[in-house]
XYZ file of C-alpha atoms in Angstrom:
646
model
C 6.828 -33.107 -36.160
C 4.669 -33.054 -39.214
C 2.316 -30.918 -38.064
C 4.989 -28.215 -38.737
C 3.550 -28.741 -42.700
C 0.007 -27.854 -41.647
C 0.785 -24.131 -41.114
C 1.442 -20.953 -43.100
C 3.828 -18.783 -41.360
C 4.228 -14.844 -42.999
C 5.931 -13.224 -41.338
C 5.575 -9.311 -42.269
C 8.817 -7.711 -41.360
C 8.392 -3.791 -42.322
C 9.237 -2.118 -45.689
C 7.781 0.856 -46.181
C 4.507 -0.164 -47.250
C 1.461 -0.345 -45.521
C 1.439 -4.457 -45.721
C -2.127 -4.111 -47.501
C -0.504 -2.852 -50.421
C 1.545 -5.877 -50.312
C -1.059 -8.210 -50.788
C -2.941 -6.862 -54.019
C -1.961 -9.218 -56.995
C 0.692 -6.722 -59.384
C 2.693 -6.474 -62.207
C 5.081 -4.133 -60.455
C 8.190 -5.657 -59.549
C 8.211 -4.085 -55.764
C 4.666 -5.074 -55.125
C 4.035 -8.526 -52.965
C 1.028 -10.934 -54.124
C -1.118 -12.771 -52.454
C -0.289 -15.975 -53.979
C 2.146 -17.279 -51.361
C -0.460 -16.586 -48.724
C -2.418 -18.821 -50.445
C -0.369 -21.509 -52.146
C 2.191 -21.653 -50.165
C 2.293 -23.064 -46.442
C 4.762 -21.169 -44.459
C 5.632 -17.591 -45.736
C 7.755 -15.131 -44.027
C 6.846 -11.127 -45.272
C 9.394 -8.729 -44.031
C 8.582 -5.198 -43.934
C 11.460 -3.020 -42.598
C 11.359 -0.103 -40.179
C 10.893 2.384 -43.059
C 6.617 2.178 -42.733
C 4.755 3.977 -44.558
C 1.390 5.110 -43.810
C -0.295 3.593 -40.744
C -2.064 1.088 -42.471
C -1.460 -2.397 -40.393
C -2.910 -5.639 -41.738
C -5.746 -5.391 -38.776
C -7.188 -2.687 -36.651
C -4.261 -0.879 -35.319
C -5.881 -0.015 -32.218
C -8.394 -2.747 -32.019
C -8.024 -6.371 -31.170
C -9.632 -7.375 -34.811
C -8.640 -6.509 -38.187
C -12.553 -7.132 -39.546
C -15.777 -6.222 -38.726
C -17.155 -6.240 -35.126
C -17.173 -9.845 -34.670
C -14.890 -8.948 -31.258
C -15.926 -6.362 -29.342
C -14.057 -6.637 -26.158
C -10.569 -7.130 -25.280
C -8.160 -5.991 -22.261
C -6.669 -3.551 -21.906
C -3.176 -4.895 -21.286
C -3.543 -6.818 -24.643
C -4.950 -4.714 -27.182
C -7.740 -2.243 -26.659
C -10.835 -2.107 -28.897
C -11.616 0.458 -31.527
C -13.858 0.787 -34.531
C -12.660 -1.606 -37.517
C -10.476 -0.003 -39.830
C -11.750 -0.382 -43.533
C -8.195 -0.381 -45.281
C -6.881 -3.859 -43.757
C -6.811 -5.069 -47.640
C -5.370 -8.488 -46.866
C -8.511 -9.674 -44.862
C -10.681 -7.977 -47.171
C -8.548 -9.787 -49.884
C -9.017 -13.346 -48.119
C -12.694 -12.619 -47.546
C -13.713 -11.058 -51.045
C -11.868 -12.937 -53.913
C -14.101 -15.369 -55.539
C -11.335 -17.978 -55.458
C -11.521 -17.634 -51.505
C -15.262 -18.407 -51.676
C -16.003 -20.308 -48.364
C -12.570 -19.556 -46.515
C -12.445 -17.750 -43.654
C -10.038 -15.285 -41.744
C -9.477 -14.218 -38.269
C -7.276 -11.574 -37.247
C -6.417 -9.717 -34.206
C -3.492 -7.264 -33.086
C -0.759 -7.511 -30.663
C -0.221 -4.142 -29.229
C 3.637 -2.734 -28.371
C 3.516 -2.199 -25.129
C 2.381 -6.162 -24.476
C 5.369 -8.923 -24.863
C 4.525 -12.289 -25.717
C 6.584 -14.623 -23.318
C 4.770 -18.105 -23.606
C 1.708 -19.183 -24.930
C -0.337 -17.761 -22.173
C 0.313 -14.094 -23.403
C -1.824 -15.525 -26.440
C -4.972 -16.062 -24.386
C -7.155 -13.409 -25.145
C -5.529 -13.628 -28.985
C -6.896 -16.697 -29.170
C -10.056 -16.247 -27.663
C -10.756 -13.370 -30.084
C -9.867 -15.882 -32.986
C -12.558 -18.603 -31.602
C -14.990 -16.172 -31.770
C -14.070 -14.817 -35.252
C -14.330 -17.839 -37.070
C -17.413 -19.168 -35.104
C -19.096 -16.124 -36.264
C -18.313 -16.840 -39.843
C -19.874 -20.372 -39.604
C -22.378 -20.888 -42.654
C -26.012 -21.304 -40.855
C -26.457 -24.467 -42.220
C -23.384 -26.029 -40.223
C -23.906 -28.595 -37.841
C -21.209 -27.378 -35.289
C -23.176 -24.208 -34.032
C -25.667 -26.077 -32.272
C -23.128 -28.104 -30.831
C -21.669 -24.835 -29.622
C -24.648 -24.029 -28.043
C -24.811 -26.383 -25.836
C -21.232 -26.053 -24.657
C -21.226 -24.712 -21.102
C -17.802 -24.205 -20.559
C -15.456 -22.659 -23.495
C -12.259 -24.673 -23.156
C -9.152 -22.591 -22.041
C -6.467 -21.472 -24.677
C -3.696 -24.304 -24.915
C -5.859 -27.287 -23.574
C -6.360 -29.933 -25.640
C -10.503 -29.365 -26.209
C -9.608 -25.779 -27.268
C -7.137 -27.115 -29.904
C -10.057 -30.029 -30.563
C -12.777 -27.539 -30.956
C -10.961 -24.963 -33.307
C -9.877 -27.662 -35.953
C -13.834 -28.867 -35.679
C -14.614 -25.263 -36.498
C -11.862 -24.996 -39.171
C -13.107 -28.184 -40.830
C -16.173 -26.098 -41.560
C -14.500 -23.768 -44.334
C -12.364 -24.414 -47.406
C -9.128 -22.470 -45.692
C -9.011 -20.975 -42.992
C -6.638 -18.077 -42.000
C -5.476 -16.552 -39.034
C -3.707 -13.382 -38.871
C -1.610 -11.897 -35.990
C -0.522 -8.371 -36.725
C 1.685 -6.369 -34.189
C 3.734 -9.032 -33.469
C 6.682 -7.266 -32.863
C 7.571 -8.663 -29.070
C 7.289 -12.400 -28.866
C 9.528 -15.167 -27.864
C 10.955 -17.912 -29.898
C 9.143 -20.672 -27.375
C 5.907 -19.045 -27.405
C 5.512 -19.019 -31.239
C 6.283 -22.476 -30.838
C 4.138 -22.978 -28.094
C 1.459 -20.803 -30.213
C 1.793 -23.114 -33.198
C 1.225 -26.254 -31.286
C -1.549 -24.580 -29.854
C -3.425 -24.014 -33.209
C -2.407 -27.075 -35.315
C -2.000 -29.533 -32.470
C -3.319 -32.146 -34.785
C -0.612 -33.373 -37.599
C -3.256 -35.228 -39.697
C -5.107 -32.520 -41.712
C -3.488 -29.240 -42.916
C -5.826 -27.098 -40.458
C -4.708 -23.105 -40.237
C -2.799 -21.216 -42.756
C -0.980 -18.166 -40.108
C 0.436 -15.015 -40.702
C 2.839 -12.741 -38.460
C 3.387 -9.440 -39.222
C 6.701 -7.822 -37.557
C 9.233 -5.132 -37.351
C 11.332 -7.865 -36.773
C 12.907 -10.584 -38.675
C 11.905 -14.291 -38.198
C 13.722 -15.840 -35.069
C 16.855 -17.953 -36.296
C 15.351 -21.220 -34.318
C 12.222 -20.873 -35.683
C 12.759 -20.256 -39.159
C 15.258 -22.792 -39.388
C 12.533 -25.247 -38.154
C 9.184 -24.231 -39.759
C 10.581 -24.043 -43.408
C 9.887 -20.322 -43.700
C 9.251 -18.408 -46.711
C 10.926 -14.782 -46.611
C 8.898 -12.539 -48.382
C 9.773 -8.293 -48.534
C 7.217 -5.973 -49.086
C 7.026 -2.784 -50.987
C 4.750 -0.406 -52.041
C 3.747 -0.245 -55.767
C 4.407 2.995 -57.187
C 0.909 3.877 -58.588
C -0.008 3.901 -54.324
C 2.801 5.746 -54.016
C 2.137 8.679 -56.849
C -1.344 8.845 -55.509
C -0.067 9.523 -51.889
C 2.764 12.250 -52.949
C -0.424 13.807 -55.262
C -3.003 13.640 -52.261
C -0.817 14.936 -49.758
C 0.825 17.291 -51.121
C -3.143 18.825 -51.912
C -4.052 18.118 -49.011
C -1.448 20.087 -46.887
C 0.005 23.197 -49.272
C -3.323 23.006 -51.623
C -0.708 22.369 -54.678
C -2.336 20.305 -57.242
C 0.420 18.636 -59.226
C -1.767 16.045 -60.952
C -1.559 17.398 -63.811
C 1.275 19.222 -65.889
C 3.777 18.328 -63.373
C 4.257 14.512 -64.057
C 8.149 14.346 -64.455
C 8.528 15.948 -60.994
C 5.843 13.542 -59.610
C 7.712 10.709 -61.302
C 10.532 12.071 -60.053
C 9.500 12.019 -56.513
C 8.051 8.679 -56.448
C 11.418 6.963 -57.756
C 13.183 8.431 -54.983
C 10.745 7.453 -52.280
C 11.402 3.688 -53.597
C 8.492 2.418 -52.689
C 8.507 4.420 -49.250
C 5.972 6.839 -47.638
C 7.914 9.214 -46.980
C 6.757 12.320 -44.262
C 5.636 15.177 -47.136
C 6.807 18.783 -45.505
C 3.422 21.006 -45.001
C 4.361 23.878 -46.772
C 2.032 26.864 -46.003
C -1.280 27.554 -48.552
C 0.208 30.528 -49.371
C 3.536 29.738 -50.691
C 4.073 31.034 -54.303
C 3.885 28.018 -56.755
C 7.527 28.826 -58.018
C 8.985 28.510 -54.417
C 7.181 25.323 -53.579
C 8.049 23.623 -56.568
C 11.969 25.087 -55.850
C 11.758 23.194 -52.197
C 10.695 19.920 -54.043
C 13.565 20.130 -56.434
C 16.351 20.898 -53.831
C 14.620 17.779 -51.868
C 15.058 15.725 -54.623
C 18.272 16.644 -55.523
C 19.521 16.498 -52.118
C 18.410 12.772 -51.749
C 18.447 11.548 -55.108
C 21.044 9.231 -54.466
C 21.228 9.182 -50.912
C 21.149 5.765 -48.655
C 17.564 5.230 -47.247
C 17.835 6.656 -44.066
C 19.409 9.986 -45.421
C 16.369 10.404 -47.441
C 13.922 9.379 -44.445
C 15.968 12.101 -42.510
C 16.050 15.108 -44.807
C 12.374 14.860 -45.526
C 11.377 14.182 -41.780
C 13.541 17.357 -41.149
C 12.043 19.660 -43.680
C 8.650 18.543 -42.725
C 9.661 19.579 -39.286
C 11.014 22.811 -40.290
C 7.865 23.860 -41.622
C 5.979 22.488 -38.482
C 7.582 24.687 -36.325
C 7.388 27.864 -38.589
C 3.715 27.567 -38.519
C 1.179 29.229 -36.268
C 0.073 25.187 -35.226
C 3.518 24.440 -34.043
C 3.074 23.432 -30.669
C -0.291 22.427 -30.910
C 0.300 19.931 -33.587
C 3.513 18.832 -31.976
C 1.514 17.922 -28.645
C -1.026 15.747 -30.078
C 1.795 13.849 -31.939
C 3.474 12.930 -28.892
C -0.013 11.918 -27.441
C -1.294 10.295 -30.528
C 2.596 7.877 -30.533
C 2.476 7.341 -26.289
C -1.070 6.305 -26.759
C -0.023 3.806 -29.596
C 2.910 2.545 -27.715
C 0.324 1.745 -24.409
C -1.969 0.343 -26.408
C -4.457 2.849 -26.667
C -6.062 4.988 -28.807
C -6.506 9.115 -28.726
C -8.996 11.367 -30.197
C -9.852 14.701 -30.721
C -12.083 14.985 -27.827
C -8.761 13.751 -25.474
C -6.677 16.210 -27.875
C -8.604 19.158 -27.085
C -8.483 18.665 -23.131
C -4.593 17.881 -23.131
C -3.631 21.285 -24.998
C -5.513 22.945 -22.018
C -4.105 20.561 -19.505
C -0.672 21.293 -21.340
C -1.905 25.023 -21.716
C -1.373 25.610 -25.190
C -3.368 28.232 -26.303
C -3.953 31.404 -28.843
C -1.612 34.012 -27.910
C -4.666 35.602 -26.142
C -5.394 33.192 -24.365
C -8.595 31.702 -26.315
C -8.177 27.406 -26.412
C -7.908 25.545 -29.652
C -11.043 24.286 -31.128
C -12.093 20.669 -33.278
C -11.811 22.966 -36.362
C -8.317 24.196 -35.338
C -7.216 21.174 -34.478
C -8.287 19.370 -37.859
C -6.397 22.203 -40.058
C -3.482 22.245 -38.079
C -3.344 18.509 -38.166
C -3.627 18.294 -42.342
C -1.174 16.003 -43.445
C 0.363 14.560 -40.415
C -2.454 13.379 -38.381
C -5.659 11.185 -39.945
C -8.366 12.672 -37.749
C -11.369 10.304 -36.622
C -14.795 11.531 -36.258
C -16.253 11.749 -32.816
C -14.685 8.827 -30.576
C -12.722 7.606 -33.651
C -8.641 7.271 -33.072
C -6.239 9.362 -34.353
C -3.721 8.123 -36.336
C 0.358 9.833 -37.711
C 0.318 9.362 -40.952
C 4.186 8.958 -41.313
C 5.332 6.754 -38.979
C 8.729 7.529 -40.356
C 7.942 11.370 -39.075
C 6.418 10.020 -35.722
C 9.750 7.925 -35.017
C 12.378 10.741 -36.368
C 10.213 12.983 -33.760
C 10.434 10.541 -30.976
C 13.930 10.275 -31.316
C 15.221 13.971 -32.272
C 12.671 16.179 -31.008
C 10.586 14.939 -27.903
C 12.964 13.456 -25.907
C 12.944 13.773 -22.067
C 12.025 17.286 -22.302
C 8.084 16.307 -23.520
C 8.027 13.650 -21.043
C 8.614 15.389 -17.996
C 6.050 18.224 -19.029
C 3.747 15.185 -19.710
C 3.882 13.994 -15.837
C 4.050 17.374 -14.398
C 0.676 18.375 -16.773
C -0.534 14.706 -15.317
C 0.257 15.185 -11.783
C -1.450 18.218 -11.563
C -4.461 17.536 -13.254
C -4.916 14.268 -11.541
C -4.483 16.818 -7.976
C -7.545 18.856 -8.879
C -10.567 19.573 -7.198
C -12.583 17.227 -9.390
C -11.031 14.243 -8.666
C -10.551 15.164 -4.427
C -13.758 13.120 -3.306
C -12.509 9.408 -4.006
C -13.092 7.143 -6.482
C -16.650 6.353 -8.027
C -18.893 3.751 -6.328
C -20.775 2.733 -9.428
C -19.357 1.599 -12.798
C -22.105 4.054 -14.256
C -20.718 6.771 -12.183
C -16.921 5.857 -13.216
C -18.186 6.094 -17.226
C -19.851 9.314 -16.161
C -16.409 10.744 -14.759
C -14.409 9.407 -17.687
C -16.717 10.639 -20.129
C -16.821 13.826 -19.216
C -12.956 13.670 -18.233
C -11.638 12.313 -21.104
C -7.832 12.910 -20.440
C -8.416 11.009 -16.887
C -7.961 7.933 -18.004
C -4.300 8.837 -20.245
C -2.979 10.610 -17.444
C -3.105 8.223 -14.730
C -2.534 4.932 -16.964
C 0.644 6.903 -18.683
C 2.083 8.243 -15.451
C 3.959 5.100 -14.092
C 5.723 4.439 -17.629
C 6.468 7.797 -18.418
C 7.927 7.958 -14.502
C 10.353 5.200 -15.798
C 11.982 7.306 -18.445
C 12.487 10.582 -16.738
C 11.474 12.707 -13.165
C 10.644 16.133 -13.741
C 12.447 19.007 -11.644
C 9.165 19.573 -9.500
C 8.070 16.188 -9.344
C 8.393 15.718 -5.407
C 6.253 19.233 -5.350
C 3.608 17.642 -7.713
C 3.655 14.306 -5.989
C 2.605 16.298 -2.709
C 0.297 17.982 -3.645
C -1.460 14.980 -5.383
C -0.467 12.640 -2.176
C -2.218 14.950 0.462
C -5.526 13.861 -0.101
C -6.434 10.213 -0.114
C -9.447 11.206 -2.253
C -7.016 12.017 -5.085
C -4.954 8.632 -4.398
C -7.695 6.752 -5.048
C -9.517 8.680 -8.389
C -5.955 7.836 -9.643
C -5.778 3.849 -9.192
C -9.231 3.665 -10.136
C -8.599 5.681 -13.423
C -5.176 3.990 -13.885
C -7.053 0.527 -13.930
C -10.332 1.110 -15.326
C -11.408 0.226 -18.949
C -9.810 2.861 -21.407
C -12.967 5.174 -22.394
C -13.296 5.411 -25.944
C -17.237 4.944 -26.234
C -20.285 4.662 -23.847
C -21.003 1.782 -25.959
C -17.316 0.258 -25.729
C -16.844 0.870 -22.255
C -20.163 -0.576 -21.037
C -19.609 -4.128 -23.156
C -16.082 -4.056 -21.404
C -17.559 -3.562 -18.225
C -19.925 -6.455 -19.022
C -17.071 -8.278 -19.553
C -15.031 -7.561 -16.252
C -15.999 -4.499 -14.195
C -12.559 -2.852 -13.522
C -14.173 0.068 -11.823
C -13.377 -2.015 -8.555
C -10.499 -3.886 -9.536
C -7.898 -1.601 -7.811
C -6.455 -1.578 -3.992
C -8.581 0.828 -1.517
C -6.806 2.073 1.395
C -2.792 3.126 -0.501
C -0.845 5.535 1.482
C 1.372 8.271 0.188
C 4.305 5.908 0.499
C 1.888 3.292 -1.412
C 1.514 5.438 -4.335
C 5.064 6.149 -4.427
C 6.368 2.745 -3.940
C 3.551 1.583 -6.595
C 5.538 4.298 -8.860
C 8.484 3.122 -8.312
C 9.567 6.509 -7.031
C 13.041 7.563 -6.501
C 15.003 7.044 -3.037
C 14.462 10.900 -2.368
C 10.734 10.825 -2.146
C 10.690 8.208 0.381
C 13.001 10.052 2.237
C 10.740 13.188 2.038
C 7.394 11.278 2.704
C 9.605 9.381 5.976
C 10.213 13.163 7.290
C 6.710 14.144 6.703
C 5.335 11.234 9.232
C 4.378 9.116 6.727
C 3.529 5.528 8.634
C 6.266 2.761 7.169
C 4.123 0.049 8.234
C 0.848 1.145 6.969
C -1.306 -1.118 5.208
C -4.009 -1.030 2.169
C -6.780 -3.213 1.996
C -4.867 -6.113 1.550
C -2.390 -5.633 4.384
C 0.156 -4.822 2.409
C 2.840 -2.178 3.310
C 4.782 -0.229 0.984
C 7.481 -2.115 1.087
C 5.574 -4.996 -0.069
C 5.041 -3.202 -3.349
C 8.373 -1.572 -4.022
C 9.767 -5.295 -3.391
C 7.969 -6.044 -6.678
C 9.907 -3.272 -9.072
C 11.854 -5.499 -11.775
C 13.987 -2.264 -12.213
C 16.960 -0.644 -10.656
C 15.065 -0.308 -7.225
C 16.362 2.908 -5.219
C 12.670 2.413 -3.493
C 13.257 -0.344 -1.724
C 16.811 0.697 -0.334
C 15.137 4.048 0.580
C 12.067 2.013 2.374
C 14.532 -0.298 3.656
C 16.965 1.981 4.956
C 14.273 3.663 6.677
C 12.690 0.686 9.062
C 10.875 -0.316 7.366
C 9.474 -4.538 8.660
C 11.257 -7.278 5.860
C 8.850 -9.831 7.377
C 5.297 -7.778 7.467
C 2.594 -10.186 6.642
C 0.376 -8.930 4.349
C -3.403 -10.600 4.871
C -2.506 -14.025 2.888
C 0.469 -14.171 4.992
C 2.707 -13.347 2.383
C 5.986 -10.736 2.979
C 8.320 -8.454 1.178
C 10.202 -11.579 -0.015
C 7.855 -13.118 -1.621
C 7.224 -10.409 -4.092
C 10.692 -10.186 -4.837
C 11.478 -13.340 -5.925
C 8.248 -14.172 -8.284
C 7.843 -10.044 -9.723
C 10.902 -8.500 -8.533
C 14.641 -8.251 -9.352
C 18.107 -9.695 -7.615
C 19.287 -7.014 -6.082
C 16.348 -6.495 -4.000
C 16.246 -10.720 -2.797
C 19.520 -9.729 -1.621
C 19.287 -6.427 -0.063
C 15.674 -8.029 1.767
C 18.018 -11.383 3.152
C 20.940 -9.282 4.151
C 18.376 -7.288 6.274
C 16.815 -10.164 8.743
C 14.126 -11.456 5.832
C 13.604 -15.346 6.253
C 14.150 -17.851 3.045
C 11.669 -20.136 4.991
C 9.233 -17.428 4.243
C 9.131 -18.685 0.842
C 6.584 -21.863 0.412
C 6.022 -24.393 -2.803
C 3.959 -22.074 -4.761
C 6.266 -18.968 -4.530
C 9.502 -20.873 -5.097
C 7.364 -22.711 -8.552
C 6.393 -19.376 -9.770
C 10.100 -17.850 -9.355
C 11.503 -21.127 -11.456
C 8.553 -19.777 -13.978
C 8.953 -16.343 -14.192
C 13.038 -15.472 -12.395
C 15.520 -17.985 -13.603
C 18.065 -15.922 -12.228
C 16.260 -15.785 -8.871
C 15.924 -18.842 -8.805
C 19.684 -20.036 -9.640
C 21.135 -17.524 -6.950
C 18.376 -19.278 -4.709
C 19.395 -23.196 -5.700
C 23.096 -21.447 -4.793
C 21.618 -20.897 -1.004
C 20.375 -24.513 -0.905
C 17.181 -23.723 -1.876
C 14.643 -26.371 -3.672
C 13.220 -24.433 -6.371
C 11.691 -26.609 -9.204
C 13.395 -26.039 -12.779
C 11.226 -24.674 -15.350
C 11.488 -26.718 -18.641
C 9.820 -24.255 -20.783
C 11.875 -20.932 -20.356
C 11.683 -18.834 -23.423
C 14.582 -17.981 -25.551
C 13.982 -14.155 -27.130
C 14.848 -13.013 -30.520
């Protein structure tokens, strides 16, 4: 396959860097240059778990790392945001004389989206297309041939792979940048590659990865794969110890302190380490005493020691201050928001400490000001609609795993629940798009709530939770604001949300007519609330707008599924018809799990229910489906392309 010569593969595995620092030509011997981006054609960057600041190679909540050349994107994919101005390496690529008539086109892959098989790239590669069009020179001869182009060709055809070599073939290199990449599949970087540089006969993209995660063993093994580590250079990280340390205990060790400083920045080893936010008013002598006794305590310590004492002191004097709580509940908004793909701001900030009722001790709310100062340090605060960002990732993970736990999740969806029950929210979902952009804009916690209340249900159920759930289940008013606000376009700007809109108007896209036992089956509720909602009168057979019953949706859980045995054990019909004619069983096998197939056929549901198209999509999407039905004598097709993870 010689087109495997044609691409550059780096793939940035974490250090402790942001990866821009990695790509700024250096002397230092930790620092990372951009020469094997450029030279070279496959490069692998690894960049361990120990990040730094949040500084990704693109926009970290957008879907690209430059400009505004891409100003929609879904929201299951990545969501869009303002550029960031730090992405370095596309600055890099697009600034450097010796670049002069290259172009670059970047876009991020957010957490909460796994790339399976090349069609998890679409809207990736649609972005791209549009990047590099937009960088044409205006003398080229292509763009009026892309004018008259009705039809854009579909990512993975052969006339999309035609028409982005044609573009590339405009510009001296051309580089393509996929940050986030932290959830893919061995086949679908394969499938990606073939995608991009289907043609073997001219050396067309130069591509980049950046990841958590190391290279897959297949993968690298076949695409000659340069490993690369990257580390930041120590003047970045003097300047960040310096900054921060000013910015959050108003210490100014720039000068007449340099053997501490030096001191500090050999043990962080090229890390960012979380910097504990001592209060103003310590005394000089006893803040400079703290530093010491952190230094000596991790001088020689492994890595992760020195990661954990710092994250531990930093949270030490988190919770001694008079921002404790407040600062500790945008943190776990600000990292759930990340994780879904999403961005948060102080405007969503402000209404979740009164939704979370976090107050003064008299009971007066936290203001923008408040907020900002209590924030110094640990949170970069946007302007306006711009996202918040933790600086130390290192702090935002050590809190994640030793200090939120289930405990700030289940005060999360009891907060939601209720909020999402109020008054405002009781007279049904909006009829216009306008009029859903007027609710979310003056809601601005709406849309977080309801999109965060099905994952955060799959972690933990709060002790009231069947209380909450009935109170927001007793109007259908309420049901409804929810789906609508759980599948609308995330509201960041009127200006955002409206171009989105343009794009696909998801103020109608969800299912009118849910039941309680809808809502509870579409959160994959436990066994007990079905029970409750059967005792109440709740109809089993009810159906939405589609026809479908409840059982039709709880069929569809890929989880452990104590909805569907409750439903089940209830009455409720295996073999309801929904309005396409599809049942229970259907679901199952294409979106659901084993267990339920076989709890649905051991209670009366037909296999002949199943026709071509279901039994294609479970060889697609359930090989083990679809092996335990070949075992029943079953015909289900064999998919040749299942992915293999890494």
């Amino acid at each position: 396959m010689r087109y495997l010569r044609t691409v550059l593969l780096l793939f940035v595995v974490s250090g402790a860097a942001p990866v821009a620092l990695a790509v700024e030509p250096s002397t230092e011997s930790s620092g990372v240059t951009i020469a094997p981006l450029i030279e070279s054609r496959t490069t692998w960057t690894s960049l361990t778990e120990d990040d730094g600041e949040e500084d990704d190679l693109s926009d970290d909540d957008g879907t690209d790392g430059l400009s505004d050349l891409d100003s929609r994107a879904p929201r299951k994919c990545y969501t869009r945001s303002r550029p960031r101005k730090n992405s370095r390496l596309v600055d890099h690529i697009r600034t450097s004389p010796e670049n002069k008539g290259d172009a670059v086109a970047c876009v991020y892959l957010q957490h909460n989206h796994r790339q399976h098989k090349l069609a998890d790239f679409d809207h990736a590669l649609t972005s791209i297309l549009r990047q590099l069009v937009s960088q044409l020179p205006s003398t080229s001869g292509i763009l009026q041939q892309l004018v008259e182009v009705t039809d854009i060709p579909y990512p993975g055809d052969d006339e999309y792979g035609q028409l982005l070599h044609r573009i590339a073939s405009e510009f001296g290199k051309a580089f393509l940048v996929f940050d986030g990449a932290n959830s893919v599949t061995a086949s679908a970087l394969k499938d990606l590659m073939l995608a991009i540089n289907s043609s073997s006969s001219h050396p067309a993209f130069r591509v980049l990865f950046a990841s958590h995660d190391t290279p897959p063993h297949d993968f690298a093994a076949s695409y000659q794969i340069i490993d690369i580590p990257s580390r930041a250079q120590d003047r970045d990280v003097e300047e960040y110890i310096v900054r921060t340390l000013q910015d959050v205990s108003a210490k100014n060790l720039s000068s007449g302190h340099s053997k501490l400083v030096k001191d500090l920045v050999r043990m962080f080893d090229g890390l960012f380490l979380p910097i504990p936010a001592w209060p103003v008013e310590t005394p000089m002598p006893e803040f400079l005493a703290g530093l010491s006794q952190l230094i000596s305590i991790c001088g020689s310590a492994f890595t992760s020691d020195k990661i954990a004492a710092f994250c531990r002191e930093s949270v030490v004097q988190l919770m001694a201050s008079q921002w404790g709580d407040m600062v500790l509940c945008i943190i776990y908004h600000v990292i759930r928001a990340s994780e879904a793909g999403c961005i948060f701001t102080i405007s969503m900030a402000l209404e979740a400490l009164n939704i979370w009722q976090i107050q003064h001790q008299d009971g007066k709310r936290f203001d923008t000001s408040e907020v900002i100062l209590g924030c110094r340090g640990l949170i970069f605060c946007g302007e306006g609609d711009e996202p918040m960002r933790i600086q130390s990732p290192l702090l935002g993970h050590y809190l994640g795993r030793e200090v939120f736990g289930t405990d700030y999740d289940k005060r999360s969806i009891t907060a939601s629940l209720r909020y999402l029950s109020s008054d405002s929210f009781a007279d049904g979902a909006c009829t216009t798009s306008a009029a859903l952009r007027e609710r979310l804009q003056k809601n601005r916690y709406l849309w977080y709530a309801a999109a965060m209340l099905g994952p955060s249900l799959a972690t933990t159920i709060p002790e009231t939770f069947v209380q909450d759930f009935m109170q927001l289940s007793s109007r259908r008013g309420s049901i409804e604001s929810y789906f609508q606000a759980a599948e609308a376009w995330p509201y960041e700007s009127e200006a955002s949300y409206d171009e989105c809109e343009q794009d696909e108007e998801r103020w109608r896209c969800f299912t009118p007519g849910y039941s309680p036992l809808h809502l509870a089956a579409h959160l994959a509720a436990p066994g007990y609330l079905i029970d409750a909602l059967v005792a109440r009168g709740e109809a089993l057979e009810a159906g939405d707008s589609d026809g479908r019953t409840a059982l039709h949706l709880a069929a569809e859980i890929e989880g452990d599924n104590s909805t569907i045995r409750a439903l089940v054990g209830a009455g409720s019909n295996v073999s309801a018809e929904d309005n396409k004619g599809n049942t229970p069983l259907v679901g199952a096998v294409i979106y659901g799990n084993i267990a339920s197939v076989k709890l649905l056929l051991d209670n009366g549901a037909d296999l002949g229910e199943l026709d071509e198209e279901a039994l294609e999509q479970c060889g697609q999407e359930k090989p083990e489906i679809a092996t335990y039905l070949r075992e029943l004598g079953i015909d289900v097709p064999v998919d040749n392309g299942s992915d293999q993870s890494f």
